[in-house]
C-alpha cells in the first residue's frame, strides 16, 4: 500500500527577499526558526554586472549583442493598470534582493516629527510607535548594513553613533551648503548604505560611482549579499525562486495557512503551507496579494474588515533643478564619482520658527548628479550655444561646475488614492491585475511652491545659474519609488490593518513588513525604516512563537 506523506507545514513562510523579506528571513533563521522564502525571480550574478564597464566599452559590447543584467521587471510580463489621465510609474525588481540590488542607498532615520505628525495637524492617523520604540533597531541596522554619514542630530533627522565616515562633499555641494547656511537652512552630510570601511568581511566602497549598475564588490547594502547568504548558513532557510505569489490561503478559522503561487518559468500552480506568513513583496504587490486573498471569512481581502487595505496610497512629490556654478567654470575636471549620489542632504526645516507655510508636513532635498560626470557630458550641456570646436571647449569648461537639486515632499494619505483588483483583467496566471488610482491634492501643490522658492533661494545664495528649469513641473507620480500606506499600522483596528508590530489585527499569524505598513510617507527615503520595522516585527513574531501564541 502506498503511504502518502502529509504536506510539510513550514514554521514561517516569507514572501519577498528585498529589504523587508530579506531582513525577516535573516532575523528569524538566526533565532533558530525554519523559514521558507519565496521570490518571484532568481539570484543576480554579480560577476556579470557592468559596474566597471566604461561608456565606450558598453557601446561596443551592445553592438555585439551583449548586455548587463536586466534588473527591472518588464510590465509586459506583469502589467498594471492606471486611469488614462492619471499615469503612475511602478518600478519592480523580481530577483533575490529586490530593489536593494540597485537602490539609491539613502538611509535616513524617521523622527517623532514623522511618527506624531498626524497628532499635531489632525490629518489621518499617527504611527502606533514612537522614535524611542524604533531607535534601538536603527542602531542595529546601521551597524549591520554599514551606513556612512555625519555627526549631525536634529528633530527632523535624529543622529547616530554608528555611522561610518562620510565622503567629502564635492565642490558644488560645498557651495550649495554655504548658500543654504547663509539662509539659516541646514545642509548635512548625506547618509547612505555605502560601506566606507570594511564591514562584516565586505570591502569598503571604492568610489567608482556606478552603484546604479549593481555593486560587483558588494560594498553597498543588498539583501541578496548581506542578509540571505548568512541566513542560508544557518541551515534553516530554504529559498524557492521564480515563485510568483498569488493568494494567501486560509483555514476554516480564517487564519493564514499557506500560499498559492505560480512557477514563473512553467506557469504551474503550486501551494505551500505554513504556520505563520510574513509578507514583504513591496507595497503594490503585497497589497495586490492581500486583496486577491478573498474567502468566506475575508470577502474583502484577507485582514481587510476595516476596508483600509489598498487605500491611502502615498508616495512623494519631487522635481529637479539643474544648473552650474560660474565660479567653477574652467577649473580642472575632478574625480567626482564618490558614492554615486549626493554627499550632502538637506533635512526638513520648514516646521521651525521663522518659516511660514500654508500646507501640512514638509520636504527635504537631495543633490545627485552634482559635479563632473564620469559618463560623458552632463545633462544640460545640450543647451550650451555654439558648435564645433568652440562648443566642445565650452562643454569641457562647464563640466566641473554642474549641480542638481532634487526636493522631495510628503504626500498626505488620501482614502481615494488606492490600489484595487478585480476589474482590470487577469495576468498570465489568471490572477486579477492591480489597478493604481493616484493623484496629488492642493496641499501638495502649495508645498511645491515652497519647495521651488527654497531651491531658487539656495541656488541664488550659492551663486549658481539655473538652466532648463520650469517652475512647478513635478516629476511623474511614482518616480520616487517610495510607495506606502496601503496596509497601514495603527492603534485602532477600525482605521488600520496592522498593529504596532506589523501583525494583522484580523489575522494574528499574518505579518506585513514592507512600506505598505507606513501610515505616512514622510519626505524621507524609507528603506532604513523598513529594515528596522521588519527586524522589530520578527523579534516579536519569534517571541510569540516561543510562547505558543502563534
Short mmCIF file of C-alpha atoms in Angstrom, two decimals:
data_model
loop_
_atom_site.label_atom_id
_atom_site.label_comp_id
_atom_site.label_asym_id
_atom_site.label_seq_id
_atom_site.Cartn_x
_atom_site.Cartn_y
_atom_site.Cartn_z
CA UNK A 1 0.00 0.00 0.00
CA UNK A 2 1.29 3.42 -0.90
CA UNK A 3 1.70 5.79 2.03
CA UNK A 4 1.15 9.42 1.06
CA UNK A 5 3.09 11.73 3.30
CA UNK A 6 1.20 14.80 4.50
CA UNK A 7 2.41 18.09 3.05
CA UNK A 8 5.03 19.87 5.09
CA UNK A 9 3.84 22.78 7.20
CA UNK A 10 6.62 25.33 7.38
CA UNK A 11 7.06 27.27 10.63
CA UNK A 12 7.27 30.58 8.70
CA UNK A 13 6.74 31.49 5.05
CA UNK A 14 8.31 34.77 3.94
CA UNK A 15 7.17 36.33 0.64
CA UNK A 16 9.77 38.58 -0.96
CA UNK A 17 13.52 38.83 -0.44
CA UNK A 18 14.21 42.57 -0.58
CA UNK A 19 14.81 44.80 2.42
CA UNK A 20 11.74 43.65 4.34
CA UNK A 21 11.61 39.96 3.42
CA UNK A 22 15.38 39.55 3.49
CA UNK A 23 15.57 41.04 6.97
CA UNK A 24 12.70 38.84 8.16
CA UNK A 25 14.41 35.69 6.87
CA UNK A 26 17.80 36.69 8.30
CA UNK A 27 16.46 37.51 11.75
CA UNK A 28 14.16 34.51 12.10
CA UNK A 29 16.73 31.96 10.96
CA UNK A 30 19.30 33.44 13.32
CA UNK A 31 16.78 32.86 16.09
CA UNK A 32 16.59 29.17 15.20
CA UNK A 33 13.33 29.27 13.21
CA UNK A 34 12.97 27.45 9.91
CA UNK A 35 11.91 29.74 7.05
CA UNK A 36 10.70 29.10 3.52
CA UNK A 37 11.31 32.22 1.44
CA UNK A 38 9.64 32.69 -1.93
CA UNK A 39 10.89 35.15 -4.51
CA UNK A 40 9.40 35.91 -7.92
CA UNK A 41 12.85 35.92 -9.54
CA UNK A 42 16.32 34.41 -9.32
CA UNK A 43 19.66 35.48 -7.88
CA UNK A 44 21.52 38.05 -9.97
CA UNK A 45 25.11 37.08 -10.80
CA UNK A 46 27.44 39.83 -9.53
CA UNK A 47 30.21 38.65 -11.85
CA UNK A 48 28.07 39.75 -14.80
CA UNK A 49 27.38 43.28 -13.58
CA UNK A 50 28.52 46.17 -15.73
CA UNK A 51 29.66 48.16 -12.71
CA UNK A 52 33.06 48.94 -14.21
CA UNK A 53 32.21 48.87 -17.92
CA UNK A 54 33.10 52.26 -19.40
CA UNK A 55 30.65 54.07 -21.70
CA UNK A 56 32.72 53.35 -24.81
CA UNK A 57 33.11 49.69 -23.85
CA UNK A 58 29.37 49.49 -23.30
CA UNK A 59 28.67 50.77 -26.80
CA UNK A 60 30.95 48.14 -28.33
CA UNK A 61 29.52 45.33 -26.23
CA UNK A 62 25.93 46.28 -27.01
CA UNK A 63 26.81 46.35 -30.70
CA UNK A 64 27.92 42.72 -30.31
CA UNK A 65 24.59 41.83 -28.70
CA UNK A 66 25.89 41.79 -25.12
CA UNK A 67 24.12 43.50 -22.26
CA UNK A 68 24.08 43.92 -18.48
CA UNK A 69 21.68 42.03 -16.21
CA UNK A 70 18.08 43.13 -16.59
CA UNK A 71 17.12 44.15 -13.08
CA UNK A 72 13.78 45.78 -13.76
CA UNK A 73 10.60 43.81 -14.41
CA UNK A 74 9.09 44.43 -17.81
CA UNK A 75 5.45 45.50 -17.30
CA UNK A 76 4.58 43.43 -20.37
CA UNK A 77 5.27 40.35 -18.24
CA UNK A 78 3.29 41.61 -15.25
CA UNK A 79 1.07 44.53 -16.28
CA UNK A 80 -0.66 47.01 -14.04
CA UNK A 81 -3.47 49.41 -14.88
CA UNK A 82 -3.94 53.15 -14.27
CA UNK A 83 -6.67 55.59 -15.32
CA UNK A 84 -5.87 57.11 -18.69
CA UNK A 85 -5.48 60.61 -17.29
CA UNK A 86 -3.57 59.62 -14.15
CA UNK A 87 -0.48 57.55 -15.00
CA UNK A 88 1.69 56.10 -12.25
CA UNK A 89 5.21 54.78 -12.78
CA UNK A 90 5.69 51.49 -10.93
CA UNK A 91 9.23 50.13 -10.62
CA UNK A 92 9.61 46.44 -9.76
CA UNK A 93 12.64 44.19 -9.42
CA UNK A 94 11.92 40.46 -9.36
CA UNK A 95 15.03 38.70 -8.13
CA UNK A 96 16.85 37.93 -4.90
CA UNK A 97 17.34 41.19 -3.03
CA UNK A 98 14.61 43.01 -4.94
CA UNK A 99 15.19 46.72 -5.39
CA UNK A 100 18.13 46.68 -2.94
CA UNK A 101 20.21 45.47 -5.90
CA UNK A 102 20.01 48.94 -7.46
CA UNK A 103 18.54 51.26 -4.80
CA UNK A 104 19.69 54.80 -4.11
CA UNK A 105 21.01 53.74 -0.67
CA UNK A 106 19.85 56.92 1.08
CA UNK A 107 19.38 55.83 4.71
CA UNK A 108 17.51 58.35 6.85
CA UNK A 109 16.02 57.90 10.31
CA UNK A 110 12.44 59.00 10.88
CA UNK A 111 11.76 61.06 13.99
CA UNK A 112 8.81 61.88 16.21
CA UNK A 113 8.19 64.76 13.84
CA UNK A 114 7.16 62.00 11.41
CA UNK A 115 5.63 59.46 13.79
CA UNK A 116 3.47 62.01 15.62
CA UNK A 117 2.82 64.43 12.75
CA UNK A 118 -0.84 63.42 12.32
CA UNK A 119 -1.44 64.05 16.03
CA UNK A 120 -0.27 67.64 15.61
CA UNK A 121 -2.01 68.54 12.37
CA UNK A 122 -5.06 66.26 12.59
CA UNK A 123 -4.67 64.61 9.18
CA UNK A 124 -5.34 60.86 9.34
CA UNK A 125 -3.83 58.50 11.92
CA UNK A 126 -0.44 58.65 13.64
CA UNK A 127 2.01 55.80 13.77
CA UNK A 128 1.38 53.47 16.73
CA UNK A 129 5.07 53.72 17.66
CA UNK A 130 7.44 56.48 18.70
CA UNK A 131 11.09 57.13 17.94
CA UNK A 132 12.02 55.51 21.25
CA UNK A 133 10.47 52.24 20.06
CA UNK A 134 12.44 52.04 16.82
CA UNK A 135 15.68 53.82 17.73
CA UNK A 136 17.43 50.65 19.03
CA UNK A 137 16.61 48.93 15.74
CA UNK A 138 18.00 51.83 13.73
CA UNK A 139 21.21 51.37 15.73
CA UNK A 140 21.37 47.67 14.90
CA UNK A 141 20.54 48.10 11.22
CA UNK A 142 23.15 50.81 10.68
CA UNK A 143 25.83 48.62 12.21
CA UNK A 144 24.73 45.58 10.24
CA UNK A 145 24.50 47.14 6.77
CA UNK A 146 27.16 49.86 7.03
CA UNK A 147 25.72 53.38 6.74
CA UNK A 148 28.01 56.35 6.27
CA UNK A 149 27.10 59.84 7.46
CA UNK A 150 27.96 62.79 9.68
CA UNK A 151 27.62 63.79 13.32
CA UNK A 152 24.51 65.93 12.88
CA UNK A 153 21.47 65.43 15.10
CA UNK A 154 18.16 67.27 14.82
CA UNK A 155 14.45 66.97 15.50
CA UNK A 156 13.80 66.09 11.84
CA UNK A 157 16.82 63.81 11.31
CA UNK A 158 17.99 62.10 14.51
CA UNK A 159 21.69 61.47 14.84
CA UNK A 160 23.53 58.20 15.27
CA UNK A 161 26.67 56.97 17.00
CA UNK A 162 27.08 54.17 14.47
CA UNK A 163 27.64 55.91 11.14
CA UNK A 164 30.80 55.26 9.16
CA UNK A 165 32.86 58.20 7.87
CA UNK A 166 31.12 60.14 5.09
CA UNK A 167 32.79 61.00 1.78
CA UNK A 168 33.81 64.64 1.44
CA UNK A 169 31.38 66.98 -0.32
CA UNK A 170 32.10 67.88 -3.92
CA UNK A 171 32.95 71.48 -4.78
CA UNK A 172 29.47 72.47 -5.97
CA UNK A 173 27.94 70.72 -2.95
CA UNK A 174 30.09 72.86 -0.66
CA UNK A 175 28.90 76.00 -2.44
CA UNK A 176 25.27 74.92 -2.09
CA UNK A 177 25.90 74.11 1.57
CA UNK A 178 27.36 77.57 2.12
CA UNK A 179 24.44 79.21 0.34
CA UNK A 180 21.87 77.29 2.40
CA UNK A 181 23.70 78.13 5.62
CA UNK A 182 23.52 81.84 4.81
CA UNK A 183 19.72 81.45 4.72
CA UNK A 184 19.58 79.55 8.02
CA UNK A 185 18.85 76.25 6.27
CA UNK A 186 20.98 73.30 7.44
CA UNK A 187 22.61 71.00 4.92
CA UNK A 188 24.38 67.99 6.41
CA UNK A 189 26.47 65.02 5.31
CA UNK A 190 24.48 62.55 3.26
CA UNK A 191 23.66 59.18 4.81
CA UNK A 192 23.98 56.17 2.53
CA UNK A 193 24.35 52.43 2.92
CA UNK A 194 27.77 52.52 1.26
CA UNK A 195 30.46 50.98 3.43
CA UNK A 196 33.32 53.45 3.74
CA UNK A 197 35.34 50.96 5.75
CA UNK A 198 35.47 47.15 5.58
CA UNK A 199 32.36 45.68 7.25
CA UNK A 200 31.49 42.08 8.10
CA UNK A 201 34.04 40.81 5.58
CA UNK A 202 32.90 43.10 2.75
CA UNK A 203 35.36 45.61 1.23
CA UNK A 204 34.86 49.33 1.58
CA UNK A 205 33.31 51.31 -1.25
CA UNK A 206 35.98 52.22 -3.81
CA UNK A 207 34.04 55.23 -5.14
CA UNK A 208 33.56 54.05 -8.71
CA UNK A 209 30.28 55.94 -8.86
CA UNK A 210 28.37 53.18 -10.68
CA UNK A 211 26.06 51.95 -7.92
CA UNK A 212 23.04 52.04 -10.23
CA UNK A 213 24.55 49.15 -12.18
CA UNK A 214 24.70 46.94 -9.10
CA UNK A 215 27.80 46.58 -6.92
CA UNK A 216 30.11 43.79 -8.03
CA UNK A 217 32.13 44.06 -4.79
CA UNK A 218 29.04 44.09 -2.53
CA UNK A 219 30.22 47.32 -0.93
CA UNK A 220 26.74 48.73 -0.56
CA UNK A 221 23.89 47.01 1.20
CA UNK A 222 21.91 44.50 -0.82
CA UNK A 223 19.75 41.88 0.83
CA UNK A 224 20.99 39.22 -1.61
CA UNK A 225 24.58 39.80 -0.46
CA UNK A 226 24.31 40.90 3.16
CA UNK A 227 21.31 39.02 4.55
CA UNK A 228 20.32 35.95 2.55
CA UNK A 229 23.75 34.20 2.43
CA UNK A 230 24.08 34.48 6.21
CA UNK A 231 20.56 33.15 6.69
CA UNK A 232 21.41 30.21 4.43
CA UNK A 233 24.48 29.47 6.53
CA UNK A 234 22.22 28.71 9.50
CA UNK A 235 20.81 25.75 7.59
CA UNK A 236 17.31 26.98 8.40
CA UNK A 237 16.48 28.86 5.20
CA UNK A 238 15.04 27.42 2.01
CA UNK A 239 14.71 29.79 -0.95
CA UNK A 240 12.23 28.98 -3.67
CA UNK A 241 12.97 31.10 -6.76
CA UNK A 242 10.64 32.08 -9.62
CA UNK A 243 7.67 31.73 -7.27
CA UNK A 244 5.11 34.40 -8.15
CA UNK A 245 2.87 34.78 -5.11
CA UNK A 246 -0.85 35.00 -5.87
CA UNK A 247 -3.01 34.45 -2.78
CA UNK A 248 -2.65 33.74 0.91
CA UNK A 249 -4.56 30.62 1.85
CA UNK A 250 -6.73 30.43 4.96
CA UNK A 251 -8.07 27.69 7.20
CA UNK A 252 -11.65 27.31 8.40
CA UNK A 253 -10.98 29.82 11.20
CA UNK A 254 -9.85 32.47 8.73
CA UNK A 255 -6.20 32.25 9.78
CA UNK A 256 -3.39 32.23 7.22
CA UNK A 257 -2.47 28.66 6.35
CA UNK A 258 -0.12 28.99 3.39
CA UNK A 259 0.31 30.46 -0.05
CA UNK A 260 -0.79 29.84 -3.60
CA UNK A 261 1.92 30.75 -6.12
CA UNK A 262 2.81 30.15 -9.75
CA UNK A 263 6.08 28.98 -11.21
CA UNK A 264 7.36 31.88 -13.32
CA UNK A 265 9.02 29.53 -15.82
CA UNK A 266 6.36 26.85 -16.26
CA UNK A 267 3.21 28.70 -15.22
CA UNK A 268 2.22 25.79 -12.99
CA UNK A 269 0.20 26.48 -9.86
CA UNK A 270 1.70 25.32 -6.56
CA UNK A 271 0.84 25.67 -2.89
CA UNK A 272 2.84 25.69 0.33
CA UNK A 273 1.57 25.50 3.90
CA UNK A 274 2.85 27.44 6.88
CA UNK A 275 2.05 28.32 10.49
CA UNK A 276 2.92 31.99 10.02
CA UNK A 277 3.11 34.12 6.87
CA UNK A 278 5.31 37.22 6.57
CA UNK A 279 4.54 39.40 3.58
CA UNK A 280 7.27 41.65 2.17
CA UNK A 281 6.67 41.77 -1.58
CA UNK A 282 6.84 45.60 -1.78
CA UNK A 283 3.85 47.87 -1.27
CA UNK A 284 1.93 47.42 -4.52
CA UNK A 285 2.42 43.68 -4.92
CA UNK A 286 1.84 42.95 -1.22
CA UNK A 287 -1.43 44.87 -1.43
CA UNK A 288 -2.43 43.01 -4.57
CA UNK A 289 -1.79 39.67 -2.85
CA UNK A 290 -3.88 40.70 0.18
CA UNK A 291 -6.81 41.96 -1.89
CA UNK A 292 -6.78 38.84 -4.08
CA UNK A 293 -6.85 36.63 -0.98
CA UNK A 294 -10.62 36.51 -0.64
CA UNK A 295 -12.59 33.82 1.16
CA UNK A 296 -15.82 33.36 3.05
CA UNK A 297 -14.11 34.73 6.14
CA UNK A 298 -12.41 37.56 4.24
CA UNK A 299 -14.69 38.61 1.36
CA UNK A 300 -12.94 41.99 1.04
CA UNK A 301 -9.42 40.54 1.05
CA UNK A 302 -7.61 38.93 3.93
CA UNK A 303 -7.42 41.09 7.04
CA UNK A 304 -9.49 43.85 5.46
CA UNK A 305 -12.53 44.19 7.71
CA UNK A 306 -11.56 47.86 8.13
CA UNK A 307 -11.57 48.43 4.35
CA UNK A 308 -8.26 50.28 4.59
CA UNK A 309 -6.15 47.78 2.62
CA UNK A 310 -5.49 49.29 -0.77
CA UNK A 311 -6.45 52.80 0.37
CA UNK A 312 -4.22 55.69 1.48
CA UNK A 313 -1.52 55.03 -1.10
CA UNK A 314 1.01 57.79 -0.56
CA UNK A 315 4.34 58.47 -2.22
CA UNK A 316 6.35 61.68 -2.53
CA UNK A 317 6.38 64.59 -4.92
CA UNK A 318 9.67 65.72 -6.34
CA UNK A 319 11.14 67.92 -9.04
CA UNK A 320 14.58 68.62 -10.44
CA UNK A 321 16.64 71.79 -10.73
CA UNK A 322 19.83 71.79 -12.78
CA UNK A 323 22.49 74.43 -13.24
CA UNK A 324 26.15 75.32 -12.92
CA UNK A 325 28.40 77.35 -10.67
CA UNK A 326 30.15 80.10 -12.68
CA UNK A 327 32.98 80.19 -10.15
CA UNK A 328 33.82 76.56 -11.04
CA UNK A 329 33.66 77.00 -14.83
CA UNK A 330 37.09 76.43 -16.36
CA UNK A 331 38.56 74.74 -13.29
CA UNK A 332 40.27 71.36 -13.74
CA UNK A 333 37.97 68.37 -14.08
CA UNK A 334 37.93 66.38 -10.85
CA UNK A 335 37.09 62.82 -9.97
CA UNK A 336 33.62 63.39 -8.53
CA UNK A 337 32.37 59.80 -8.75
CA UNK A 338 32.17 59.25 -5.00
CA UNK A 339 29.35 57.02 -3.74
CA UNK A 340 27.12 57.62 -6.77
CA UNK A 341 24.73 60.19 -5.41
CA UNK A 342 24.97 63.31 -3.35
CA UNK A 343 27.41 63.62 -0.46
CA UNK A 344 25.16 66.17 1.28
CA UNK A 345 21.49 66.25 2.29
CA UNK A 346 19.04 68.99 3.22
CA UNK A 347 16.78 67.76 6.05
CA UNK A 348 13.30 69.11 6.65
CA UNK A 349 13.37 72.58 8.24
CA UNK A 350 10.01 74.19 7.41
CA UNK A 351 8.44 73.38 10.80
CA UNK A 352 10.83 75.63 12.70
CA UNK A 353 10.14 79.23 13.77
CA UNK A 354 10.53 81.79 11.02
CA UNK A 355 9.26 79.54 8.23
CA UNK A 356 5.65 80.33 7.39
CA UNK A 357 3.73 77.68 5.47
CA UNK A 358 0.16 77.21 4.25
CA UNK A 359 0.28 73.42 3.96
CA UNK A 360 0.81 70.33 6.12
CA UNK A 361 4.02 68.29 6.58
CA UNK A 362 7.34 69.05 4.88
CA UNK A 363 10.16 68.37 2.46
CA UNK A 364 13.90 67.72 2.19
CA UNK A 365 16.31 67.74 -0.75
CA UNK A 366 18.93 65.56 -2.40
CA UNK A 367 21.66 66.58 -4.84
CA UNK A 368 22.65 63.66 -7.02
CA UNK A 369 24.46 64.25 -10.34
CA UNK A 370 26.39 67.15 -8.83
CA UNK A 371 29.98 67.54 -10.01
CA UNK A 372 31.92 66.28 -13.02
CA UNK A 373 30.05 63.39 -14.66
CA UNK A 374 32.09 60.24 -15.30
CA UNK A 375 29.81 59.04 -18.09
CA UNK A 376 30.04 61.91 -20.57
CA UNK A 377 28.72 65.42 -20.94
CA UNK A 378 26.37 66.38 -18.13
CA UNK A 379 22.67 66.71 -18.89
CA UNK A 380 22.11 70.35 -19.71
CA UNK A 381 25.18 70.57 -21.92
CA UNK A 382 22.88 70.25 -24.94
CA UNK A 383 21.66 73.77 -24.22
CA UNK A 384 25.08 75.39 -24.44
CA UNK A 385 25.17 77.63 -27.53
CA UNK A 386 27.71 77.17 -30.32
CA UNK A 387 29.03 74.34 -32.48
CA UNK A 388 32.24 72.59 -33.44
CA UNK A 389 35.45 73.01 -31.51
CA UNK A 390 34.16 76.07 -29.66
CA UNK A 391 31.15 74.16 -28.35
CA UNK A 392 33.34 71.28 -27.21
CA UNK A 393 35.62 73.68 -25.33
CA UNK A 394 32.66 75.27 -23.54
CA UNK A 395 31.18 71.86 -22.62
CA UNK A 396 34.54 70.92 -21.08
CA UNK A 397 34.82 74.26 -19.27
CA UNK A 398 31.41 73.78 -17.63
CA UNK A 399 31.91 70.09 -16.93
CA UNK A 400 33.23 70.50 -13.34
CA UNK A 401 30.65 73.16 -12.49
CA UNK A 402 27.32 71.34 -12.78
CA UNK A 403 24.96 70.80 -9.86
CA UNK A 404 21.48 69.34 -9.40
CA UNK A 405 18.93 69.77 -6.63
CA UNK A 406 16.04 67.36 -6.08
CA UNK A 407 13.49 68.35 -3.40
CA UNK A 408 11.24 65.56 -2.07
CA UNK A 409 7.91 66.44 -0.41
CA UNK A 410 5.50 64.34 1.62
CA UNK A 411 2.15 63.47 0.03
CA UNK A 412 -0.70 63.18 2.51
CA UNK A 413 -2.58 59.87 2.77
CA UNK A 414 -5.90 60.18 0.94
CA UNK A 415 -8.53 57.41 1.01
CA UNK A 416 -9.21 57.89 -2.71
CA UNK A 417 -5.59 57.13 -3.62
CA UNK A 418 -5.86 53.41 -3.79
CA UNK A 419 -4.93 50.06 -5.22
CA UNK A 420 -7.74 47.77 -6.36
CA UNK A 421 -8.10 44.40 -8.08
CA UNK A 422 -10.87 42.61 -9.91
CA UNK A 423 -11.96 44.97 -12.68
CA UNK A 424 -8.81 45.26 -14.78
CA UNK A 425 -8.32 41.80 -16.25
CA UNK A 426 -6.00 38.98 -15.22
CA UNK A 427 -2.32 38.25 -15.62
CA UNK A 428 -0.83 35.25 -17.42
CA UNK A 429 -1.60 33.06 -14.40
CA UNK A 430 -5.26 34.06 -14.24
CA UNK A 431 -4.74 36.28 -11.18
CA UNK A 432 -6.51 39.68 -11.16
CA UNK A 433 -4.24 42.57 -12.11
CA UNK A 434 -3.62 45.56 -9.90
CA UNK A 435 -5.07 48.98 -10.68
CA UNK A 436 -3.41 52.11 -9.26
CA UNK A 437 -5.51 55.27 -9.00
CA UNK A 438 -3.39 58.09 -7.57
CA UNK A 439 -3.33 61.86 -7.63
CA UNK A 440 -1.94 64.65 -5.50
CA UNK A 441 -4.02 67.37 -3.87
CA UNK A 442 -3.98 71.06 -3.11
CA UNK A 443 -1.73 70.53 -0.08
CA UNK A 444 1.00 69.12 -2.32
CA UNK A 445 0.59 71.94 -4.83
CA UNK A 446 1.03 74.51 -2.06
CA UNK A 447 4.10 72.63 -0.81
CA UNK A 448 5.56 72.59 -4.32
CA UNK A 449 5.58 76.41 -4.31
CA UNK A 450 7.59 76.50 -1.08
CA UNK A 451 9.92 73.79 -2.38
CA UNK A 452 10.56 75.86 -5.51
CA UNK A 453 11.09 79.05 -3.50
CA UNK A 454 13.62 77.24 -1.31
CA UNK A 455 15.54 75.75 -4.23
CA UNK A 456 15.73 79.06 -6.05
CA UNK A 457 16.84 80.95 -2.92
CA UNK A 458 19.58 78.45 -2.08
CA UNK A 459 20.93 78.41 -5.61
CA UNK A 460 20.94 82.20 -5.76
CA UNK A 461 22.74 82.42 -2.41
CA UNK A 462 25.28 79.86 -3.65
CA UNK A 463 25.98 81.89 -6.80
CA UNK A 464 24.57 79.28 -9.17
CA UNK A 465 22.99 79.69 -12.59
CA UNK A 466 19.86 77.63 -13.30
CA UNK A 467 19.28 76.09 -16.75
CA UNK A 468 16.33 74.26 -18.34
CA UNK A 469 14.08 74.90 -15.36
CA UNK A 470 10.31 75.01 -15.39
CA UNK A 471 8.94 76.10 -12.04
CA UNK A 472 6.24 73.82 -10.67
CA UNK A 473 6.93 70.97 -13.11
CA UNK A 474 6.76 67.88 -10.90
CA UNK A 475 8.23 64.52 -11.80
CA UNK A 476 5.68 61.83 -12.72
CA UNK A 477 3.72 60.12 -9.94
CA UNK A 478 5.63 57.08 -8.74
CA UNK A 479 9.02 58.49 -9.72
CA UNK A 480 10.37 58.45 -6.17
CA UNK A 481 9.76 54.66 -5.95
CA UNK A 482 8.67 55.15 -2.32
CA UNK A 483 5.15 53.70 -2.14
CA UNK A 484 3.49 53.48 1.28
CA UNK A 485 0.28 53.34 3.24
CA UNK A 486 -1.95 50.68 1.71
CA UNK A 487 -1.80 48.27 4.68
CA UNK A 488 -1.10 50.75 7.42
CA UNK A 489 -0.35 50.10 11.05
CA UNK A 490 -2.32 51.84 13.78
CA UNK A 491 -3.83 51.57 17.24
CA UNK A 492 -7.45 51.44 16.04
CA UNK A 493 -8.42 48.22 14.18
CA UNK A 494 -11.27 50.12 12.52
CA UNK A 495 -8.84 52.52 10.85
CA UNK A 496 -5.79 50.33 10.29
CA UNK A 497 -4.85 46.82 9.20
CA UNK A 498 -1.78 46.18 11.39
CA UNK A 499 -0.81 46.69 15.00
CA UNK A 500 2.43 48.24 16.24
CA UNK A 501 4.36 45.04 15.46
CA UNK A 502 3.20 44.78 11.82
CA UNK A 503 0.81 42.00 12.83
CA UNK A 504 -2.66 41.96 11.28
CA UNK A 505 -5.47 42.96 13.63
CA UNK A 506 -7.78 40.40 11.99
CA UNK A 507 -5.31 37.58 11.25
CA UNK A 508 -2.78 37.15 14.04
CA UNK A 509 -0.46 34.82 12.12
CA UNK A 510 -0.01 37.21 9.20
CA UNK A 511 2.59 39.99 9.29
CA UNK A 512 3.19 42.68 6.66
CA UNK A 513 6.67 44.21 6.90
CA UNK A 514 7.24 46.39 3.82
CA UNK A 515 6.42 50.04 3.10
CA UNK A 516 2.70 49.36 2.86
CA UNK A 517 2.70 49.37 6.68
CA UNK A 518 3.68 53.07 6.87
CA UNK A 519 0.74 55.32 7.89
CA UNK A 520 2.51 58.31 6.32
CA UNK A 521 5.03 58.71 3.53
CA UNK A 522 7.23 61.41 5.14
CA UNK A 523 9.73 63.17 2.89
CA UNK A 524 12.46 60.63 3.62
CA UNK A 525 13.66 57.50 1.87
CA UNK A 526 12.02 54.50 3.59
CA UNK A 527 14.45 51.57 3.37
CA UNK A 528 16.27 52.08 6.68
CA UNK A 529 12.90 52.22 8.44
CA UNK A 530 11.62 49.16 6.56
CA UNK A 531 14.65 47.19 7.73
CA UNK A 532 14.23 48.38 11.32
CA UNK A 533 10.50 47.62 11.39
CA UNK A 534 10.99 44.17 9.87
CA UNK A 535 13.66 43.36 12.47
CA UNK A 536 11.37 44.59 15.26
CA UNK A 537 8.34 42.72 13.90
CA UNK A 538 10.18 39.42 13.59
CA UNK A 539 11.63 39.79 17.08
CA UNK A 540 8.02 39.97 18.27
CA UNK A 541 6.98 37.10 15.96
CA UNK A 542 9.75 34.87 17.29
CA UNK A 543 8.75 35.65 20.86
CA UNK A 544 5.11 34.85 20.08
CA UNK A 545 6.12 31.51 18.56
CA UNK A 546 8.18 30.72 21.62
CA UNK A 547 5.21 31.49 23.87
CA UNK A 548 2.92 29.34 21.74
CA UNK A 549 0.73 32.33 20.84
CA UNK A 550 1.04 31.63 17.12
#
